[in-house]
Short mmCIF file of C-alpha atoms in Angstrom, two decimals:
data_model
loop_
_atom_site.label_atom_id
_atom_site.label_comp_id
_atom_site.label_asym_id
_atom_site.label_seq_id
_atom_site.Cartn_x
_atom_site.Cartn_y
_atom_site.Cartn_z
CA MET A 1 -9.84 17.35 -7.35
CA PRO A 2 -13.47 18.37 -7.05
CA ALA A 3 -14.60 19.66 -3.65
CA SER A 4 -18.16 18.76 -4.42
CA SER A 5 -19.59 15.34 -5.14
CA PRO A 6 -19.37 14.27 -8.82
CA THR A 7 -22.57 13.54 -10.71
CA LEU A 8 -23.09 10.23 -12.49
CA SER A 9 -25.59 9.22 -15.14
CA ASP A 10 -27.53 5.97 -14.61
CA THR A 11 -25.29 4.22 -17.12
CA GLY A 12 -22.19 5.63 -15.47
CA ALA A 13 -23.40 4.49 -12.04
CA VAL A 14 -24.08 0.95 -13.26
CA LEU A 15 -20.72 0.78 -15.02
CA CYS A 16 -19.00 2.08 -11.92
CA ALA A 17 -20.76 -0.52 -9.74
CA VAL A 18 -19.70 -3.34 -12.07
CA LEU A 19 -16.10 -2.09 -12.05
CA ILE A 20 -16.11 -1.95 -8.24
CA LEU A 21 -17.31 -5.55 -8.11
CA LEU A 22 -14.11 -6.57 -9.93
CA VAL A 23 -11.91 -5.20 -7.14
CA PRO A 24 -12.11 -8.34 -4.90
CA LEU A 25 -10.24 -10.18 -7.68
CA ALA A 26 -7.24 -7.97 -6.89
CA GLY A 27 -7.49 -9.14 -3.31
CA ALA A 28 -7.70 -12.77 -4.42
CA GLY A 29 -4.61 -12.21 -6.55
CA LEU A 30 -2.64 -10.71 -3.68
CA ALA A 31 -3.70 -13.56 -1.37
CA LEU A 32 -2.44 -16.12 -3.89
CA ILE A 33 0.82 -14.22 -4.42
CA ASN A 34 1.46 -13.96 -0.67
CA THR A 35 0.69 -17.66 -0.25
CA GLY A 36 2.87 -18.79 -3.15
CA LEU A 37 5.84 -16.70 -1.99
CA GLY A 38 5.65 -18.10 1.55
CA ARG A 39 6.53 -21.53 2.89
CA SER A 40 4.31 -24.53 2.17
CA ARG A 41 3.88 -25.16 5.90
CA SER A 42 2.22 -21.73 6.26
CA ALA A 43 0.03 -21.82 3.13
CA ALA A 44 -3.32 -22.58 4.78
CA HIS A 45 -2.54 -19.98 7.45
CA MET A 46 -1.86 -17.31 4.85
CA MET A 47 -5.11 -17.98 2.97
CA THR A 48 -7.07 -18.04 6.24
CA ALA A 49 -5.36 -14.85 7.38
CA SER A 50 -6.26 -13.24 4.04
CA LEU A 51 -9.91 -14.12 4.55
CA CYS A 52 -9.83 -12.88 8.14
CA VAL A 53 -8.19 -9.53 7.36
CA VAL A 54 -10.61 -8.83 4.50
CA SER A 55 -13.49 -9.60 6.89
CA VAL A 56 -12.08 -7.44 9.68
CA ALA A 57 -11.37 -4.64 7.20
CA ALA A 58 -14.96 -4.64 5.93
CA ILE A 59 -16.43 -4.49 9.45
CA ALA A 60 -13.92 -1.89 10.73
CA TYR A 61 -14.50 0.26 7.66
CA CYS A 62 -18.26 0.03 8.16
CA ALA A 63 -17.94 0.77 11.88
CA CYS A 64 -15.81 3.91 11.67
CA GLY A 65 -13.66 3.86 8.53
CA PHE A 66 -16.13 5.54 6.20
CA ALA A 67 -17.12 7.98 8.93
CA PHE A 68 -13.49 9.15 9.06
CA GLN A 69 -12.95 8.99 5.30
CA GLY A 70 -16.11 10.74 4.18
CA PHE A 71 -16.64 11.89 0.64
CA ALA A 72 -16.43 15.19 -1.20
CA GLY A 73 -19.42 17.26 -0.20
CA LEU A 74 -20.15 15.36 3.04
CA PRO A 75 -19.55 16.89 6.51
CA ALA A 76 -15.96 17.01 7.78
CA HIS A 77 -13.86 18.48 10.58
CA VAL A 78 -12.35 21.63 9.10
CA VAL A 79 -9.71 23.92 10.64
CA MET A 80 -9.10 27.39 9.24
CA ILE A 81 -5.37 28.09 8.77
CA GLY A 82 -4.41 31.46 7.32
CA GLY A 83 -7.97 31.96 6.15
CA LYS A 84 -7.95 28.69 4.17
CA PRO A 85 -10.01 25.64 5.11
CA TRP A 86 -8.05 22.47 5.98
CA SER A 87 -10.31 19.44 6.09
CA TRP A 88 -8.66 16.90 8.41
CA LEU A 89 -11.22 14.20 9.10
CA GLY A 90 -14.61 13.06 7.89
CA ARG A 91 -17.53 13.60 10.24
CA GLY A 92 -19.93 10.88 9.20
CA PRO A 93 -22.01 8.68 11.48
CA ILE A 94 -20.51 5.40 12.72
CA PHE A 95 -21.81 2.17 11.16
CA MET A 96 -23.06 4.26 8.21
CA ARG A 97 -26.28 5.06 10.05
CA HIS A 98 -28.76 7.36 8.29
CA MET A 99 -26.96 6.77 5.00
CA THR A 100 -29.07 5.89 1.99
CA LEU A 101 -27.14 3.24 0.08
CA GLY A 102 -28.02 3.34 -3.59
CA ALA A 103 -26.44 4.35 -6.86
CA SER A 104 -25.20 7.73 -5.64
CA PRO A 105 -21.47 8.51 -5.96
CA ALA A 106 -21.14 8.53 -2.16
CA SER A 107 -22.65 5.03 -1.94
CA LEU A 108 -20.38 3.74 -4.68
CA ALA A 109 -17.40 5.31 -2.94
CA THR A 110 -18.44 3.50 0.25
CA LEU A 111 -18.43 0.14 -1.52
CA LEU A 112 -15.14 0.87 -3.25
CA GLY A 113 -13.66 2.02 0.06
CA MET A 114 -14.73 -1.20 1.76
CA PHE A 115 -13.01 -3.35 -0.88
CA SER A 116 -9.99 -1.01 -0.99
CA ALA A 117 -9.50 -1.24 2.78
CA GLY A 118 -9.40 -5.02 2.45
CA LEU A 119 -6.92 -4.74 -0.41
CA ALA A 120 -4.68 -2.41 1.62
CA ALA A 121 -4.88 -4.83 4.57
CA LEU A 122 -3.68 -7.75 2.42
CA ILE A 123 -0.44 -5.96 1.55
CA PRO A 124 1.25 -6.17 5.01
CA LEU A 125 0.39 -9.89 5.18
CA GLY A 126 3.02 -10.56 2.52
CA ALA A 127 5.71 -8.90 4.62
CA GLY A 128 4.67 -10.74 7.78
CA ALA A 129 4.40 -14.17 6.17
CA ASP A 130 5.46 -17.24 8.17
CA ARG A 131 5.56 -15.42 11.53
CA TRP A 132 2.53 -13.10 12.03
CA ARG A 133 -0.12 -14.48 14.37
CA LEU A 134 -3.67 -14.69 13.06
CA GLY A 135 -5.21 -12.72 15.93
CA ALA A 136 -2.53 -10.05 15.73
CA CYS A 137 -2.87 -9.48 12.00
CA SER A 138 -6.65 -9.19 12.46
CA LEU A 139 -6.21 -6.57 15.20
CA SER A 140 -3.63 -4.73 13.12
CA THR A 141 -6.07 -4.72 10.21
CA ALA A 142 -8.71 -3.13 12.43
CA LEU A 143 -6.29 -0.23 13.03
CA LEU A 144 -5.50 0.03 9.33
CA ALA A 145 -9.07 -0.13 8.01
CA GLY A 146 -10.59 1.83 10.87
CA LEU A 147 -8.06 4.64 11.15
CA THR A 148 -4.91 4.93 9.04
CA TYR A 149 -6.37 4.08 5.63
CA PRO A 150 -9.50 6.24 6.04
CA LEU A 151 -7.40 9.15 7.29
CA PHE A 152 -5.27 9.36 4.16
CA ALA A 153 -8.22 8.43 1.97
CA HIS A 154 -10.10 11.44 3.38
CA TRP A 155 -7.19 13.72 2.66
CA SER A 156 -6.81 12.54 -0.93
CA TRP A 157 -10.31 11.29 -1.92
CA GLY A 158 -12.76 12.72 0.61
CA GLY A 159 -12.26 16.40 -0.18
CA GLY A 160 -9.47 16.69 2.41
CA TRP A 161 -6.64 19.21 2.60
CA LEU A 162 -4.40 17.32 0.15
CA ALA A 163 -7.13 17.27 -2.50
CA GLN A 164 -7.71 20.99 -1.91
CA LEU A 165 -4.07 22.05 -2.37
CA GLY A 166 -4.98 23.22 -5.87
CA ALA A 167 -8.03 25.25 -4.92
CA ASN A 168 -6.49 26.74 -1.77
CA TYR A 169 -2.84 27.19 -2.69
CA GLY A 170 -2.68 26.93 -6.47
CA LEU A 171 -0.73 23.66 -6.53
CA GLY A 172 -1.97 22.19 -9.83
CA GLN A 173 -5.26 20.31 -9.42
CA GLY A 174 -4.35 19.45 -5.83
CA PHE A 175 -3.13 16.00 -4.87
CA VAL A 176 -4.32 13.57 -7.58
CA ASP A 177 -4.48 9.83 -6.89
CA GLY A 178 -7.32 8.37 -8.91
CA GLY A 179 -6.66 4.64 -8.40
CA GLY A 180 -5.14 4.73 -4.93
CA ALA A 181 -1.37 4.61 -5.57
CA GLY A 182 -1.00 6.58 -2.35
CA ALA A 183 -4.19 5.82 -0.41
CA ILE A 184 -4.11 2.03 -0.95
CA GLN A 185 -0.70 0.93 -2.24
CA ALA A 186 1.66 3.26 -0.39
CA VAL A 187 -0.33 3.16 2.87
CA GLY A 188 -0.45 -0.66 2.70
CA GLY A 189 3.20 -0.90 1.67
CA LEU A 190 4.42 1.42 4.41
CA THR A 191 2.38 -0.59 6.93
CA ALA A 192 4.16 -3.66 5.55
CA LEU A 193 7.51 -1.95 6.22
CA ALA A 194 6.44 -1.11 9.78
CA MET A 195 5.33 -4.71 10.35
CA ALA A 196 8.56 -6.14 8.92
CA TRP A 197 10.50 -3.97 11.39
CA ILE A 198 8.26 -4.85 14.33
CA LEU A 199 8.11 -8.60 13.62
CA GLY A 200 11.78 -8.97 12.76
CA ALA A 201 13.21 -11.48 10.29
CA ARG A 202 12.16 -15.11 10.05
CA ARG A 203 14.33 -17.53 12.00
CA GLY A 204 17.21 -18.64 9.87
CA LYS A 205 16.86 -15.81 7.37
CA TYR A 206 19.99 -13.98 8.48
CA ALA A 207 23.25 -15.55 9.63
CA HIS A 208 25.20 -14.01 12.50
CA ASP A 209 27.42 -12.18 10.01
CA GLY A 210 24.29 -10.54 8.57
CA MET A 211 24.22 -12.41 5.28
CA PRO A 212 20.68 -13.39 4.22
CA SER A 213 19.85 -16.91 3.09
CA ALA A 214 17.35 -17.54 0.29
CA ILE A 215 13.99 -18.93 1.44
CA PRO A 216 12.23 -19.46 -1.90
CA GLY A 217 8.47 -19.35 -2.28
CA HIS A 218 6.76 -22.72 -2.43
CA ASN A 219 4.45 -22.32 -5.45
CA ALA A 220 5.31 -20.13 -8.45
CA VAL A 221 2.05 -21.13 -10.16
CA TYR A 222 0.00 -19.47 -7.40
CA VAL A 223 2.14 -16.36 -7.75
CA VAL A 224 1.74 -15.99 -11.51
CA PHE A 225 -1.96 -16.84 -11.48
CA GLY A 226 -2.36 -14.27 -8.70
CA CYS A 227 -0.79 -11.69 -10.99
CA VAL A 228 -3.40 -12.39 -13.69
CA LEU A 229 -6.26 -12.13 -11.18
CA ALA A 230 -4.76 -8.93 -9.81
CA LEU A 231 -4.80 -7.34 -13.28
CA VAL A 232 -8.57 -7.79 -13.57
CA GLY A 233 -9.12 -6.35 -10.11
CA TRP A 234 -6.78 -3.45 -10.76
CA CYS A 235 -8.57 -2.51 -13.99
CA GLY A 236 -11.77 -2.25 -11.96
CA LEU A 237 -10.09 -0.38 -9.11
CA ASN A 238 -8.32 2.16 -11.31
CA SER A 239 -11.37 2.74 -13.51
CA ALA A 240 -13.85 3.13 -10.66
CA GLY A 241 -11.41 5.34 -8.76
CA ALA A 242 -10.90 7.56 -11.80
CA ILE A 243 -14.66 8.02 -12.22
CA LEU A 244 -15.39 8.66 -8.53
CA PHE A 245 -12.30 10.53 -7.37
CA SER A 246 -10.74 12.14 -10.44
CA GLY A 247 -13.97 13.25 -12.09
CA THR A 248 -13.34 11.43 -15.38
CA ASP A 249 -16.28 10.34 -17.48
CA ALA A 250 -17.28 6.71 -17.86
CA GLY A 251 -15.86 6.62 -21.39
CA ALA A 252 -12.35 6.87 -19.99
CA VAL A 253 -12.54 3.28 -18.73
CA VAL A 254 -10.92 1.94 -21.90
CA ARG A 255 -7.99 4.26 -21.49
CA VAL A 256 -7.58 3.50 -17.79
CA ALA A 257 -7.67 -0.28 -18.31
CA MET A 258 -5.25 -0.04 -21.22
CA ASN A 259 -2.82 2.09 -19.22
CA SER A 260 -3.03 -0.34 -16.29
CA LEU A 261 -2.17 -3.29 -18.52
CA LEU A 262 0.61 -1.43 -20.34
CA SER A 263 2.20 -0.34 -17.09
CA ALA A 264 2.07 -3.84 -15.60
CA ALA A 265 3.34 -5.46 -18.80
CA SER A 266 6.30 -3.13 -19.23
CA ALA A 267 7.16 -3.42 -15.53
CA ALA A 268 7.13 -7.25 -15.64
CA LEU A 269 9.26 -7.37 -18.79
CA THR A 270 11.71 -4.87 -17.34
CA ALA A 271 11.96 -6.85 -14.10
CA ALA A 272 12.55 -10.03 -16.12
CA LEU A 273 15.30 -8.32 -18.10
CA VAL A 274 16.90 -6.90 -14.96
CA THR A 275 16.96 -10.27 -13.21
CA HIS A 276 18.17 -12.01 -16.39
CA THR A 277 21.02 -9.52 -16.60
CA ARG A 278 21.92 -9.88 -12.92
CA PHE A 279 21.43 -13.61 -12.37
CA GLY A 280 21.68 -15.13 -15.85
CA LYS A 281 18.01 -16.20 -15.89
CA PRO A 282 14.78 -14.30 -15.31
CA ASP A 283 13.47 -14.72 -11.78
CA ALA A 284 9.80 -15.73 -11.52
CA SER A 285 9.06 -14.12 -8.16
CA LEU A 286 10.81 -10.84 -8.99
CA THR A 287 9.08 -10.71 -12.38
CA ALA A 288 5.75 -11.18 -10.59
CA ASN A 289 6.69 -8.48 -8.10
CA GLY A 290 7.57 -6.23 -11.04
CA TRP A 291 4.09 -6.86 -12.50
CA ILE A 292 2.45 -5.89 -9.21
CA GLY A 293 4.77 -2.90 -8.87
CA GLY A 294 3.68 -1.76 -12.35
CA LEU A 295 0.03 -2.12 -11.38
CA ALA A 296 0.60 -0.19 -8.16
CA ALA A 297 2.38 2.57 -10.05
CA SER A 298 -0.35 2.70 -12.69
CA SER A 299 -2.93 3.60 -10.05
CA GLY A 300 -1.64 7.17 -9.89
CA ALA A 301 -1.73 8.47 -13.44
CA CYS A 302 -3.76 5.82 -15.28
CA ALA A 303 -6.74 8.13 -15.76
CA PHE A 304 -4.96 10.71 -17.84
CA ALA A 305 -1.56 9.36 -18.93
CA LEU A 306 -0.95 8.63 -22.60
CA PRO A 307 -0.24 4.96 -23.45
CA VAL A 308 3.44 5.71 -24.05
CA GLU A 309 3.60 7.43 -20.68
CA ALA A 310 2.02 4.38 -19.02
CA ILE A 311 4.77 2.24 -20.58
CA ALA A 312 7.40 4.63 -19.22
CA ILE A 313 5.80 4.49 -15.77
CA GLY A 314 5.89 0.70 -15.91
CA ILE A 315 9.51 0.53 -17.08
CA ILE A 316 10.64 2.69 -14.17
CA ALA A 317 8.56 0.59 -11.74
CA GLY A 318 10.09 -2.57 -13.23
CA LEU A 319 13.58 -1.17 -12.64
CA LEU A 320 12.71 0.02 -9.16
CA VAL A 321 11.14 -3.14 -7.74
CA PRO A 322 13.95 -5.72 -8.18
CA VAL A 323 16.53 -3.20 -7.00
CA ALA A 324 14.38 -2.36 -3.98
CA VAL A 325 13.84 -6.05 -3.13
CA GLU A 326 17.59 -6.61 -3.07
CA TRP A 327 18.23 -3.37 -1.19
CA PHE A 328 15.69 -4.10 1.52
CA GLU A 329 16.96 -7.65 1.99
CA LEU A 330 20.72 -7.05 1.81
CA ARG A 331 21.22 -3.48 3.00
CA MET A 332 18.32 -2.90 5.35
CA SER A 333 17.97 -6.44 6.71
CA VAL A 334 14.22 -6.29 6.15
CA ASP A 335 12.72 -9.74 5.64
CA ASP A 336 9.77 -9.28 3.27
CA PRO A 337 8.84 -12.72 1.86
CA GLY A 338 6.07 -11.35 -0.38
CA GLY A 339 8.00 -8.36 -1.72
CA SER A 340 5.12 -6.18 -0.49
CA ILE A 341 7.28 -3.23 0.50
CA SER A 342 9.08 -3.01 -2.82
CA ALA A 343 6.05 -3.64 -5.03
CA HIS A 344 3.41 -1.66 -3.16
CA ALA A 345 5.27 1.03 -1.18
CA MET A 346 7.92 1.81 -3.77
CA GLY A 347 5.55 1.24 -6.70
CA GLY A 348 2.84 3.32 -5.05
CA LEU A 349 5.14 6.22 -4.17
CA TRP A 350 6.49 6.21 -7.72
CA GLY A 351 2.91 6.16 -9.01
CA VAL A 352 2.07 9.22 -6.93
CA LEU A 353 5.13 11.08 -8.22
CA SER A 354 4.45 10.02 -11.81
CA VAL A 355 1.26 12.06 -11.79
CA GLY A 356 3.31 15.22 -11.39
CA ILE A 357 5.80 14.16 -14.05
CA PHE A 358 3.57 12.63 -16.71
CA ALA A 359 0.34 14.57 -16.25
CA SER A 360 0.01 15.85 -19.78
CA MET A 361 -3.71 16.54 -19.49
CA SER A 362 -6.07 17.70 -16.85
CA PRO A 363 -7.76 14.78 -15.11
CA HIS A 364 -11.01 16.64 -15.63
CA ALA A 365 -10.62 16.82 -19.37
CA ILE A 366 -10.16 13.18 -20.31
CA GLY A 367 -11.35 12.45 -23.80
CA ALA A 368 -11.52 16.13 -24.65
CA ALA A 369 -8.73 18.23 -26.04
CA GLY A 370 -7.37 18.58 -22.54
CA GLU A 371 -6.08 21.63 -20.83
CA PRO A 372 -2.45 21.73 -19.68
CA VAL A 373 -1.96 20.83 -16.06
CA ARG A 374 -1.50 23.90 -13.94
CA ALA A 375 1.98 24.57 -12.61
CA GLY A 376 2.70 23.08 -9.23
CA GLN A 377 1.11 19.67 -9.80
CA TRP A 378 4.45 17.99 -9.06
CA LEU A 379 4.67 19.95 -5.81
CA ALA A 380 1.21 18.75 -4.73
CA GLN A 381 2.34 15.19 -5.38
CA VAL A 382 5.57 15.77 -3.40
CA VAL A 383 3.49 17.06 -0.47
CA GLY A 384 1.46 13.84 -0.69
CA ILE A 385 4.64 11.73 -0.63
CA ALA A 386 5.96 13.76 2.31
CA THR A 387 2.70 13.06 4.13
CA LEU A 388 2.90 9.34 3.45
CA ILE A 389 6.49 9.01 4.66
CA GLY A 390 6.49 11.72 7.33
CA PHE A 391 3.12 11.08 8.93
CA MET A 392 1.54 7.80 7.83
CA LEU A 393 4.68 5.68 8.40
CA PRO A 394 5.26 6.93 11.99
CA LEU A 395 1.52 6.66 12.70
CA THR A 396 1.17 3.07 11.50
CA TYR A 397 4.47 2.09 13.15
CA GLY A 398 3.40 3.66 16.46
CA LEU A 399 -0.03 2.01 16.44
CA ASN A 400 1.37 -1.44 15.62
CA TRP A 401 4.23 -1.03 18.11
CA ALA A 402 1.67 -0.24 20.82
CA LEU A 403 -0.42 -3.23 19.75
CA ASP A 404 2.68 -5.42 19.93
CA ARG A 405 3.24 -4.32 23.55
CA VAL A 406 -0.30 -5.36 24.49
CA TYR A 407 -0.67 -8.41 22.22
CA PRO A 408 2.60 -9.85 20.89
CA GLN A 409 2.29 -10.08 17.14
CA ARG A 410 5.02 -12.57 16.38
CA VAL A 411 4.44 -16.28 16.76
CA PRO A 412 6.72 -18.06 19.31
CA ALA A 413 9.79 -19.90 18.05
CA GLU A 414 7.97 -23.23 18.29
CA GLY A 415 5.32 -21.92 15.89
CA GLU A 416 7.91 -21.06 13.27
CA ARG A 417 9.53 -24.46 13.66
CA GLN A 418 6.25 -26.34 13.23
CA GLY A 419 4.90 -23.99 10.59
CA MET A 420 2.00 -21.61 11.01
CA ASP A 421 -0.50 -24.15 9.67
CA LEU A 422 0.06 -26.75 12.35
CA TYR A 423 0.76 -24.29 15.18
CA GLU A 424 -2.19 -21.95 14.67
CA LEU A 425 -4.69 -23.98 12.64
CA GLY A 426 -3.88 -27.55 13.62
CA ALA A 427 -3.75 -28.80 10.04
CA GLY A 428 -1.64 -28.14 6.97
CA ALA A 429 -2.62 -27.02 3.49
CA TYR A 430 -1.17 -30.11 1.82
CA PRO A 431 -1.84 -33.09 4.10
CA GLU A 432 -1.18 -35.63 1.34
CA PHE A 433 2.40 -34.36 1.08
CA LEU A 434 3.18 -35.56 4.60
CA THR A 435 5.26 -38.67 4.88
CA HIS A 436 3.89 -40.98 7.55
CA GLY A 437 6.65 -43.15 8.94
CA ASP A 438 4.36 -46.05 9.84
CA GLU A 439 3.38 -46.51 6.17
CA PHE A 440 6.92 -47.61 5.37
CA THR A 441 7.53 -50.01 8.20
CA GLU A 442 7.48 -53.72 7.40
CA ARG A 443 4.57 -55.64 8.83
CA MET B 1 18.26 6.68 17.42
CA LYS B 2 14.96 5.15 16.28
CA ILE B 3 12.89 7.67 18.21
CA LEU B 4 15.02 10.51 16.86
CA GLY B 5 14.49 9.19 13.36
CA PHE B 6 10.72 9.12 13.75
CA LEU B 7 10.80 12.61 15.26
CA LEU B 8 12.71 13.82 12.21
CA LEU B 9 10.15 12.16 9.93
CA VAL B 10 7.31 14.04 11.61
CA SER B 11 9.38 17.26 11.72
CA GLY B 12 10.00 17.06 7.99
CA TRP B 13 6.29 16.69 7.39
CA ALA B 14 5.61 19.68 9.67
CA ILE B 15 8.09 21.78 7.66
CA THR B 16 6.30 20.78 4.47
CA LEU B 17 2.89 21.71 5.87
CA THR B 18 4.18 24.99 7.23
CA ALA B 19 5.69 25.87 3.86
CA VAL B 20 2.38 25.18 2.12
CA ALA B 21 0.40 27.22 4.63
CA LEU B 22 2.70 30.21 5.14
CA LEU B 23 4.70 30.78 1.95
CA ALA B 24 2.92 32.27 -1.02
CA GLN B 25 5.74 32.63 -3.54
CA ASP B 26 6.47 29.61 -5.70
CA VAL B 27 10.25 29.32 -5.33
CA PRO B 28 10.58 29.67 -1.52
CA ARG B 29 7.59 27.39 -1.05
CA ALA B 30 9.05 24.71 -3.30
CA ALA B 31 12.45 25.06 -1.60
CA PHE B 32 10.99 24.62 1.87
CA ILE B 33 8.79 21.70 0.82
CA LEU B 34 11.85 19.96 -0.63
CA ALA B 35 13.80 20.83 2.53
CA GLY B 36 11.06 19.12 4.53
CA VAL B 37 11.39 16.04 2.35
CA GLY B 38 15.16 16.18 2.93
CA VAL B 39 14.63 16.17 6.70
CA GLU B 40 12.34 13.17 6.27
CA ILE B 41 15.02 11.33 4.32
CA VAL B 42 17.52 11.94 7.15
CA GLY B 43 14.92 10.62 9.60
CA LEU B 44 14.27 7.58 7.44
CA VAL B 45 18.00 6.81 7.29
CA LEU B 46 18.19 6.99 11.10
CA VAL B 47 15.20 4.67 11.49
CA ILE B 48 16.70 2.23 8.99
CA ARG B 49 20.07 2.27 10.76
CA ALA B 50 18.35 1.67 14.09
CA HIS B 51 16.64 -1.51 12.94
CA PRO B 52 19.48 -3.80 11.76
CA VAL B 53 20.48 -3.94 15.44
CA ARG B 54 17.41 -6.12 15.92
CA ARG B 55 18.58 -8.52 13.22
CA GLY B 56 18.75 -12.05 14.54
CA GLU B 57 17.01 -11.03 17.74
CA HIS B 58 14.58 -13.84 17.23
CA ASP B 59 17.19 -16.39 16.08
#
């Protein structure tokens, strides 16, 4: 990872800006998936919550998120350990004051970071569906977009200590995460796990003997259409991330988009095969989760993996996601209606590791002959995974636990009985579906 | 048990960081980094085992 800011031609900057503007489609896709996999009586609440968390994320990221995240070459808090610099936190001004917003790489990274923070904030919503209060998920998003996401993003994208593991300690190119498999997917997915633990299961999900009951999603069409939207957004996210954070040239966009699609496609087909083998028929929601898991996994190595490697990454993600969904629900008693933990946390962590396994070329030599990745790349990726599980998970759990003490995050039992739409918004998403008793009485 | 699990998670991360910062040779460094990940896995298991107790708490 480069310690200094990358340089972009005018064409490259315009292309990068256009790619970044596709990223909100990934957010729209996730919002539709979360809504479709939840109950119909919480559908309007989920879409409203999605809009609210994206709004809070944008403002929180502007207020302090980018200041903490920073960018390669910008000021940062650095501690010297054993004579080596460890950059822990960005040192930018709050509310992006004194920053010239234009076509510079730092400006583009700011815009991408703002959209990415919103995307990361949408992930826990899927795990908290049908029981997470609107105000609480907005406050939790402020913590995510203002602190936890920017912290890891600085370490991996902002010239932080993880990115410098190669330069300082000879661990390959340092931690590589071009599209945000760690910074967006794993951070969002681990926050989803923390929220599922803090909120507890939905009422009626688990019997007293611990056996879970199936609460199917209410609209498979939303879910599948969300997957298609997510693909477009992911192509933009992975491509822009590769240009800004992995130092690839703009011409690598074709390769990145192709790898993203191949990974998602092979993951969805694998998930369909796995569920067909296990249940006799392919499962729509698990196939969709497999697709998202493949996209999340692709974010790690998409910039420099070969197409066949992208397929392999997707196949493993497609095996991992359905197994993880079942494991979380049956073994860990984690109620995750949207499958966010399995698709984003497990897919993202696998995507991070896949860089160390499948990195056949240097991320700085895309399109050229390519130099072999220096030894130790896998170790840099393992250090990144250890940081995600060993530091980010306790941090996000602790922050949300403290928030829950001050402002209870779970809706009261009456809210779950009525549905989040009626209880929190006062109106449902599908009013014409209501049966009014007085319409059927004889006059 | 939950607090102990989270402490082990952070301890495993600290072992990993210490190995990166202090060990120069490849094999001992890799061994200690993997040991740190192992400690994290133990911590994660403890945290997971602590949470099913809350199952049905809201039922």
